[in-house]
Amino acid sequence: MHEMRKKKLWRGWSAFLAALLCISLSCTPAWAQEDERTLIPLGQTVGIKLFSDGVLVVSTSEVESDGTSVSPAKDCGLKEGDLIVRMNDEKVQSTEHVQEILRENGEAPLALQVRRGSKTVDTSITPVRCEDDVYRMGAWIRDSMAGIGTMTYYDPERGTYGALGHGITDVDTAKLMPLASGSIMETTVQAVKKGEKGDPGELKGDFSVQRDVGTLCSNTAEGIFGAVGDESFLCCQEALPVARNDQIHTGAATIRSTITGDTVEEYTVEIEHIYPELQTTRNMMVRITDPRLLETTGGIVQGMSGSPIIQDGRLVGAVTHVLVNDPTKGYGIFIENMLDAAE
């Protein structure tokens, strides 16, 4: 009897431990369940084109019609950051498409479907005919963005990349741009505006719109992700293992960046603080220590977002932000957070 109770107890503990193991595995990101994953840290600048899924309302304003100042956009409740996705049940493609719809619609009430955060709002707007014979809503809108940034990694097994370490946001509304389509292009850095206290610097690039080298598939708060279509433009680098968050520590590290032409170089930095509790793009504080980089850029400048951070032979994260009052310092995101967003 005693032996039977022991066997039942053992079977009970076995089931309990098995359940714990299943829970543990289910909470682990898919990429982390693999054998040690390796990625190629890049540090290459690329041109980025992004087209939004609809048109973004940047601001509302008044327009002149029949000698009176009116704002149809304000009257119907449109707000800064709204995304107009349909007009009269027609899918909105671009700002030019909106102008075409307004021209055909005239001054009749126009049904709008608007995405506001996670909600969908249906409303109606009555455009007005202005003195220049153009029909307007009284809203400034945007459908695309372009600029340069830095690629963090390339995954040769999947043919995919991650870049920036943060999302692409509208410059006026600070909202994450909703992505319909996009691409990356070859880029060369032509000049550098050196960063100073209170005045962030900037990489100035020249990207060829004739040569797309990859697609942009996802715009998230933790970075942009897509597929590489032409591997020939990638700089040749050795793949490195991906660091877990608990393997990252304060101390010496390096970053890879392009600050002239298309040449990637490695520069020394110091990881000064770790913020493991923050599930954001600001998981560590990085200080530039390399004299060459400090001389040329003053530290971290716009366009360097995405520069991979390497420590102890592992890819640990990417540079994301610069401190405006001290350009020698900035924040970085853990590579785990980027990869979780990419899945």
Short mmCIF file of C-alpha atoms in Angstrom, two decimals:
data_model
loop_
_atom_site.label_atom_id
_atom_site.label_comp_id
_atom_site.label_asym_id
_atom_site.label_seq_id
_atom_site.Cartn_x
_atom_site.Cartn_y
_atom_site.Cartn_z
CA MET A 1 0.00 0.00 0.00
CA HIS A 2 2.79 2.36 0.94
CA GLU A 3 4.65 1.54 -2.32
CA MET A 4 1.50 2.23 -4.40
CA ARG A 5 1.08 5.65 -2.77
CA LYS A 6 4.73 6.47 -3.59
CA LYS A 7 4.16 5.55 -7.27
CA LYS A 8 1.03 7.72 -7.46
CA LEU A 9 2.91 10.58 -5.83
CA TRP A 10 5.78 10.22 -8.33
CA ARG A 11 3.36 10.19 -11.26
CA GLY A 12 1.72 13.34 -9.85
CA TRP A 13 5.05 15.16 -9.58
CA SER A 14 6.03 14.02 -13.10
CA ALA A 15 2.84 15.48 -14.53
CA PHE A 16 3.36 18.70 -12.57
CA LEU A 17 6.94 19.10 -13.81
CA ALA A 18 5.87 18.34 -17.38
CA ALA A 19 3.19 21.03 -17.13
CA LEU A 20 5.77 23.50 -15.82
CA LEU A 21 8.08 22.67 -18.73
CA CYS A 22 5.25 23.27 -21.23
CA ILE A 23 4.44 26.61 -19.63
CA SER A 24 8.10 27.61 -19.70
CA LEU A 25 8.46 26.72 -23.38
CA SER A 26 5.25 28.49 -24.36
CA CYS A 27 6.47 31.71 -22.77
CA THR A 28 9.78 31.58 -24.60
CA PRO A 29 9.99 33.39 -27.97
CA ALA A 30 10.11 31.01 -30.92
CA TRP A 31 13.53 32.26 -32.01
CA ALA A 32 14.98 31.60 -28.54
CA GLN A 33 13.86 27.96 -28.56
CA GLU A 34 16.22 27.23 -31.44
CA ASP A 35 19.86 26.29 -31.12
CA GLU A 36 21.94 29.40 -30.50
CA ARG A 37 20.82 31.80 -33.21
CA THR A 38 23.38 33.77 -35.19
CA LEU A 39 22.91 36.97 -37.16
CA ILE A 40 25.21 39.23 -39.17
CA PRO A 41 25.60 42.64 -37.48
CA LEU A 42 25.63 45.20 -40.29
CA GLY A 43 25.82 48.91 -39.51
CA GLN A 44 25.05 49.87 -43.12
CA THR A 45 23.00 52.93 -43.93
CA VAL A 46 20.03 52.48 -46.24
CA GLY A 47 17.44 54.70 -47.80
CA ILE A 48 13.94 53.96 -46.55
CA LYS A 49 10.67 54.58 -48.39
CA LEU A 50 7.37 54.03 -46.59
CA PHE A 51 3.85 54.39 -47.97
CA SER A 52 1.03 54.56 -45.43
CA ASP A 53 -2.14 52.48 -45.40
CA GLY A 54 -4.43 55.43 -46.14
CA VAL A 55 -3.62 59.09 -45.52
CA LEU A 56 -2.55 60.50 -42.16
CA VAL A 57 -4.15 63.70 -40.87
CA VAL A 58 -1.20 65.88 -39.87
CA SER A 59 -3.34 68.85 -38.78
CA THR A 60 -6.64 70.57 -39.39
CA SER A 61 -6.98 74.16 -40.58
CA GLU A 62 -9.42 76.72 -41.87
CA VAL A 63 -9.97 77.45 -45.56
CA GLU A 64 -11.60 80.39 -47.33
CA SER A 65 -14.92 79.76 -49.08
CA ASP A 66 -17.32 82.51 -50.24
CA GLY A 67 -15.42 85.03 -48.12
CA THR A 68 -15.79 82.97 -44.95
CA SER A 69 -13.22 80.95 -42.99
CA VAL A 70 -14.47 77.39 -42.42
CA SER A 71 -13.00 74.04 -41.40
CA PRO A 72 -14.99 71.00 -42.55
CA ALA A 73 -12.38 68.70 -41.00
CA LYS A 74 -12.82 70.21 -37.54
CA ASP A 75 -16.60 70.32 -37.90
CA CYS A 76 -16.81 66.58 -38.63
CA GLY A 77 -14.49 65.69 -35.76
CA LEU A 78 -11.28 64.81 -37.58
CA LYS A 79 -8.23 64.90 -35.30
CA GLU A 80 -4.49 65.07 -35.70
CA GLY A 81 -3.16 61.51 -36.06
CA ASP A 82 -6.33 60.12 -37.63
CA LEU A 83 -5.85 57.80 -40.60
CA ILE A 84 -8.40 58.21 -43.39
CA VAL A 85 -8.72 54.77 -44.98
CA ARG A 86 -11.94 55.05 -47.05
CA MET A 87 -13.89 57.86 -48.71
CA ASN A 88 -17.41 57.06 -50.00
CA ASP A 89 -16.51 53.38 -49.48
CA GLU A 90 -13.51 53.76 -51.80
CA LYS A 91 -10.11 52.63 -50.47
CA VAL A 92 -7.79 55.66 -50.17
CA GLN A 93 -4.49 55.16 -51.99
CA SER A 94 -2.62 58.49 -51.72
CA THR A 95 -2.95 62.25 -51.27
CA GLU A 96 -3.43 62.56 -55.04
CA HIS A 97 -6.23 60.02 -54.83
CA VAL A 98 -7.92 62.10 -52.11
CA GLN A 99 -7.76 65.19 -54.34
CA GLU A 100 -9.30 63.21 -57.19
CA ILE A 101 -12.16 62.00 -54.97
CA LEU A 102 -12.81 65.55 -53.72
CA ARG A 103 -12.86 66.87 -57.27
CA GLU A 104 -15.38 64.26 -58.39
CA ASN A 105 -17.49 64.55 -55.24
CA GLY A 106 -17.80 68.35 -55.20
CA GLU A 107 -19.66 69.87 -52.26
CA ALA A 108 -21.84 66.84 -51.52
CA PRO A 109 -21.49 65.12 -48.11
CA LEU A 110 -18.65 62.61 -48.22
CA ALA A 111 -18.57 59.45 -46.07
CA LEU A 112 -15.25 58.85 -44.27
CA GLN A 113 -13.91 55.77 -42.55
CA VAL A 114 -11.19 56.77 -40.11
CA ARG A 115 -8.80 54.67 -38.06
CA ARG A 116 -8.11 56.30 -34.70
CA GLY A 117 -5.67 54.19 -32.72
CA SER A 118 -7.26 50.74 -32.46
CA LYS A 119 -10.76 52.06 -33.22
CA THR A 120 -12.57 52.60 -36.51
CA VAL A 121 -14.70 55.76 -36.71
CA ASP A 122 -17.31 56.46 -39.38
CA THR A 123 -18.15 60.09 -40.05
CA SER A 124 -19.23 62.43 -42.83
CA ILE A 125 -17.57 65.57 -44.13
CA THR A 126 -18.87 68.28 -46.46
CA PRO A 127 -16.00 69.71 -48.54
CA VAL A 128 -16.11 73.35 -49.65
CA ARG A 129 -15.22 75.00 -52.92
CA CYS A 130 -12.44 77.51 -52.42
CA GLU A 131 -11.65 80.68 -54.36
CA ASP A 132 -9.14 78.85 -56.58
CA ASP A 133 -11.96 76.48 -57.67
CA VAL A 134 -10.47 73.57 -55.68
CA TYR A 135 -12.55 71.48 -53.25
CA ARG A 136 -10.94 71.18 -49.82
CA MET A 137 -11.56 69.53 -46.44
CA GLY A 138 -9.42 71.80 -44.28
CA ALA A 139 -6.96 69.02 -43.39
CA TRP A 140 -3.24 68.62 -44.05
CA ILE A 141 -2.57 65.00 -44.97
CA ARG A 142 0.46 62.78 -45.63
CA ASP A 143 0.79 59.42 -47.36
CA SER A 144 4.52 58.62 -47.37
CA MET A 145 7.92 59.24 -45.82
CA ALA A 146 11.54 58.85 -46.91
CA GLY A 147 14.87 59.09 -45.14
CA ILE A 148 17.99 57.19 -44.14
CA GLY A 149 18.68 54.82 -41.28
CA THR A 150 20.99 52.00 -40.28
CA MET A 151 20.50 48.27 -40.73
CA THR A 152 21.06 46.35 -37.51
CA TYR A 153 21.28 42.77 -38.70
CA TYR A 154 20.83 40.39 -41.58
CA ASP A 155 19.57 36.83 -41.11
CA PRO A 156 21.12 34.79 -43.94
CA GLU A 157 18.95 31.74 -43.21
CA ARG A 158 15.69 33.65 -43.61
CA GLY A 159 16.88 36.40 -45.96
CA THR A 160 15.45 39.03 -43.59
CA TYR A 161 16.76 42.15 -41.88
CA GLY A 162 16.02 44.42 -38.93
CA ALA A 163 16.83 48.13 -38.78
CA LEU A 164 16.50 51.35 -36.74
CA GLY A 165 15.62 49.75 -33.39
CA HIS A 166 12.56 52.00 -33.24
CA GLY A 167 9.59 52.68 -35.46
CA ILE A 168 9.12 55.28 -38.19
CA THR A 169 6.83 57.97 -36.83
CA ASP A 170 5.25 60.97 -38.48
CA VAL A 171 7.34 64.08 -37.84
CA ASP A 172 4.31 66.23 -36.99
CA THR A 173 2.05 63.87 -35.03
CA ALA A 174 4.71 61.52 -33.55
CA LYS A 175 2.36 58.64 -34.43
CA LEU A 176 3.70 55.35 -35.79
CA MET A 177 3.19 55.43 -39.56
CA PRO A 178 0.76 52.67 -40.61
CA LEU A 179 2.48 50.67 -43.32
CA ALA A 180 0.95 49.68 -46.65
CA SER A 181 4.21 49.10 -48.51
CA GLY A 182 7.82 50.18 -48.52
CA SER A 183 11.37 49.41 -49.57
CA ILE A 184 15.03 49.95 -48.73
CA MET A 185 17.60 51.37 -51.14
CA GLU A 186 21.36 51.55 -51.44
CA THR A 187 22.72 54.67 -49.77
CA THR A 188 26.00 56.53 -49.42
CA VAL A 189 26.68 59.05 -46.67
CA GLN A 190 27.66 62.34 -48.30
CA ALA A 191 28.11 64.55 -45.24
CA VAL A 192 27.77 64.67 -41.47
CA LYS A 193 26.30 67.46 -39.40
CA LYS A 194 28.20 67.18 -36.12
CA GLY A 195 26.08 66.93 -33.00
CA GLU A 196 26.42 69.52 -30.25
CA LYS A 197 24.70 70.07 -26.92
CA GLY A 198 21.09 71.02 -27.63
CA ASP A 199 21.49 70.45 -31.38
CA PRO A 200 21.48 66.81 -32.55
CA GLY A 201 23.65 66.03 -35.55
CA GLU A 202 22.62 64.20 -38.69
CA LEU A 203 23.91 61.91 -41.42
CA LYS A 204 23.15 63.28 -44.87
CA GLY A 205 22.81 60.58 -47.47
CA ASP A 206 22.24 60.14 -51.16
CA PHE A 207 20.08 57.16 -51.99
CA SER A 208 19.29 55.91 -55.43
CA VAL A 209 15.57 55.57 -56.08
CA GLN A 210 16.52 53.42 -59.06
CA ARG A 211 17.85 50.56 -56.96
CA ASP A 212 15.61 48.97 -54.35
CA VAL A 213 17.47 46.21 -52.53
CA GLY A 214 14.74 44.98 -50.22
CA THR A 215 11.17 45.29 -49.08
CA LEU A 216 9.80 46.90 -45.93
CA CYS A 217 7.22 44.57 -44.42
CA SER A 218 6.70 45.77 -40.85
CA ASN A 219 6.94 49.09 -38.99
CA THR A 220 6.88 48.49 -35.23
CA ALA A 221 7.81 50.43 -32.12
CA GLU A 222 10.95 48.22 -31.83
CA GLY A 223 12.20 48.61 -35.40
CA ILE A 224 11.46 48.06 -39.05
CA PHE A 225 11.72 44.64 -40.66
CA GLY A 226 11.64 43.16 -44.13
CA ALA A 227 13.27 40.94 -46.70
CA VAL A 228 16.52 41.54 -48.58
CA GLY A 229 16.06 41.16 -52.32
CA ASP A 230 19.67 41.69 -53.40
CA GLU A 231 22.36 40.38 -51.06
CA SER A 232 25.19 41.77 -53.20
CA PHE A 233 24.91 45.21 -51.60
CA LEU A 234 25.48 43.85 -48.08
CA CYS A 235 28.89 44.29 -46.52
CA CYS A 236 30.57 40.99 -45.77
CA GLN A 237 30.59 40.36 -42.03
CA GLU A 238 30.85 37.29 -39.83
CA ALA A 239 27.67 36.04 -38.18
CA LEU A 240 27.66 36.39 -34.38
CA PRO A 241 25.55 34.68 -31.72
CA VAL A 242 22.57 36.62 -30.35
CA ALA A 243 22.84 37.65 -26.69
CA ARG A 244 20.12 36.99 -24.18
CA ASN A 245 19.14 39.96 -22.02
CA ASP A 246 20.85 38.42 -18.98
CA GLN A 247 24.14 38.16 -20.87
CA ILE A 248 24.40 41.92 -21.40
CA HIS A 249 26.33 43.90 -18.80
CA THR A 250 27.84 47.31 -18.19
CA GLY A 251 31.30 47.81 -19.61
CA ALA A 252 33.15 47.98 -22.90
CA ALA A 253 31.38 47.25 -26.19
CA THR A 254 31.48 48.36 -29.83
CA ILE A 255 29.03 49.61 -32.43
CA ARG A 256 29.12 49.37 -36.23
CA SER A 257 28.15 52.44 -38.24
CA THR A 258 28.59 54.13 -41.59
CA ILE A 259 29.55 57.79 -41.35
CA THR A 260 31.23 58.27 -44.71
CA GLY A 261 30.44 56.82 -48.12
CA ASP A 262 29.34 53.21 -47.79
CA THR A 263 32.14 52.06 -45.47
CA VAL A 264 31.14 50.32 -42.25
CA GLU A 265 33.53 50.76 -39.33
CA GLU A 266 33.55 49.57 -35.74
CA TYR A 267 33.79 52.07 -32.88
CA THR A 268 34.31 51.67 -29.14
CA VAL A 269 31.52 52.50 -26.69
CA GLU A 270 30.74 51.97 -23.03
CA ILE A 271 27.45 50.49 -21.81
CA GLU A 272 26.90 52.57 -18.68
CA HIS A 273 23.48 51.41 -17.46
CA ILE A 274 21.13 48.49 -18.05
CA TYR A 275 17.37 48.85 -17.71
CA PRO A 276 16.14 45.22 -17.94
CA GLU A 277 12.68 46.01 -16.58
CA LEU A 278 11.83 48.33 -19.49
CA GLN A 279 10.18 46.65 -22.48
CA THR A 280 10.91 49.66 -24.66
CA THR A 281 13.56 50.94 -27.04
CA ARG A 282 15.58 52.30 -24.09
CA ASN A 283 17.04 49.22 -22.43
CA MET A 284 20.60 50.51 -22.00
CA MET A 285 22.55 53.74 -21.84
CA VAL A 286 25.48 53.85 -24.25
CA ARG A 287 28.36 56.36 -24.23
CA ILE A 288 30.60 56.86 -27.26
CA THR A 289 34.28 56.58 -26.33
CA ASP A 290 35.94 56.23 -29.74
CA PRO A 291 37.97 59.40 -30.54
CA ARG A 292 37.42 59.00 -34.30
CA LEU A 293 33.64 58.98 -33.97
CA LEU A 294 33.62 61.83 -31.45
CA GLU A 295 35.77 63.93 -33.77
CA THR A 296 33.56 63.37 -36.82
CA THR A 297 30.02 63.21 -35.42
CA GLY A 298 30.29 64.44 -31.84
CA GLY A 299 28.75 61.14 -30.75
CA ILE A 300 25.39 59.75 -31.85
CA VAL A 301 23.58 61.55 -34.68
CA GLN A 302 20.32 61.06 -36.55
CA GLY A 303 20.71 58.31 -39.12
CA MET A 304 22.79 56.14 -36.77
CA SER A 305 19.67 54.59 -35.23
CA GLY A 306 19.97 50.86 -35.74
CA SER A 307 23.76 50.71 -35.38
CA PRO A 308 24.38 47.22 -33.93
CA ILE A 309 25.92 46.97 -30.46
CA ILE A 310 28.40 44.12 -29.95
CA GLN A 311 29.76 42.89 -26.61
CA ASP A 312 31.79 39.79 -25.75
CA GLY A 313 31.50 38.54 -29.32
CA ARG A 314 27.70 38.70 -29.28
CA LEU A 315 25.10 40.94 -30.90
CA VAL A 316 23.40 42.57 -27.91
CA GLY A 317 21.26 45.34 -29.38
CA ALA A 318 21.06 48.53 -31.41
CA VAL A 319 21.45 52.27 -30.85
CA THR A 320 18.05 53.99 -30.85
CA HIS A 321 18.19 57.53 -29.43
CA VAL A 322 20.62 60.34 -28.68
CA LEU A 323 20.53 62.55 -25.60
CA VAL A 324 19.88 66.05 -26.94
CA ASN A 325 21.89 67.72 -24.17
CA ASP A 326 24.78 65.24 -24.44
CA PRO A 327 25.26 63.72 -27.93
CA THR A 328 28.07 61.48 -26.65
CA LYS A 329 25.33 59.38 -25.00
CA GLY A 330 22.21 57.64 -26.15
CA TYR A 331 19.89 54.72 -25.58
CA GLY A 332 19.92 51.24 -27.04
CA ILE A 333 17.38 48.44 -27.39
CA PHE A 334 18.03 44.81 -26.47
CA ILE A 335 18.31 42.58 -29.55
CA GLU A 336 15.79 40.22 -27.91
CA ASN A 337 13.17 42.98 -28.03
CA MET A 338 13.84 43.59 -31.71
CA LEU A 339 13.61 39.90 -32.57
CA ASP A 340 10.38 39.49 -30.60
CA ALA A 341 8.85 42.32 -32.65
CA ALA A 342 10.11 40.78 -35.89
CA GLU A 343 8.41 37.40 -35.28
#
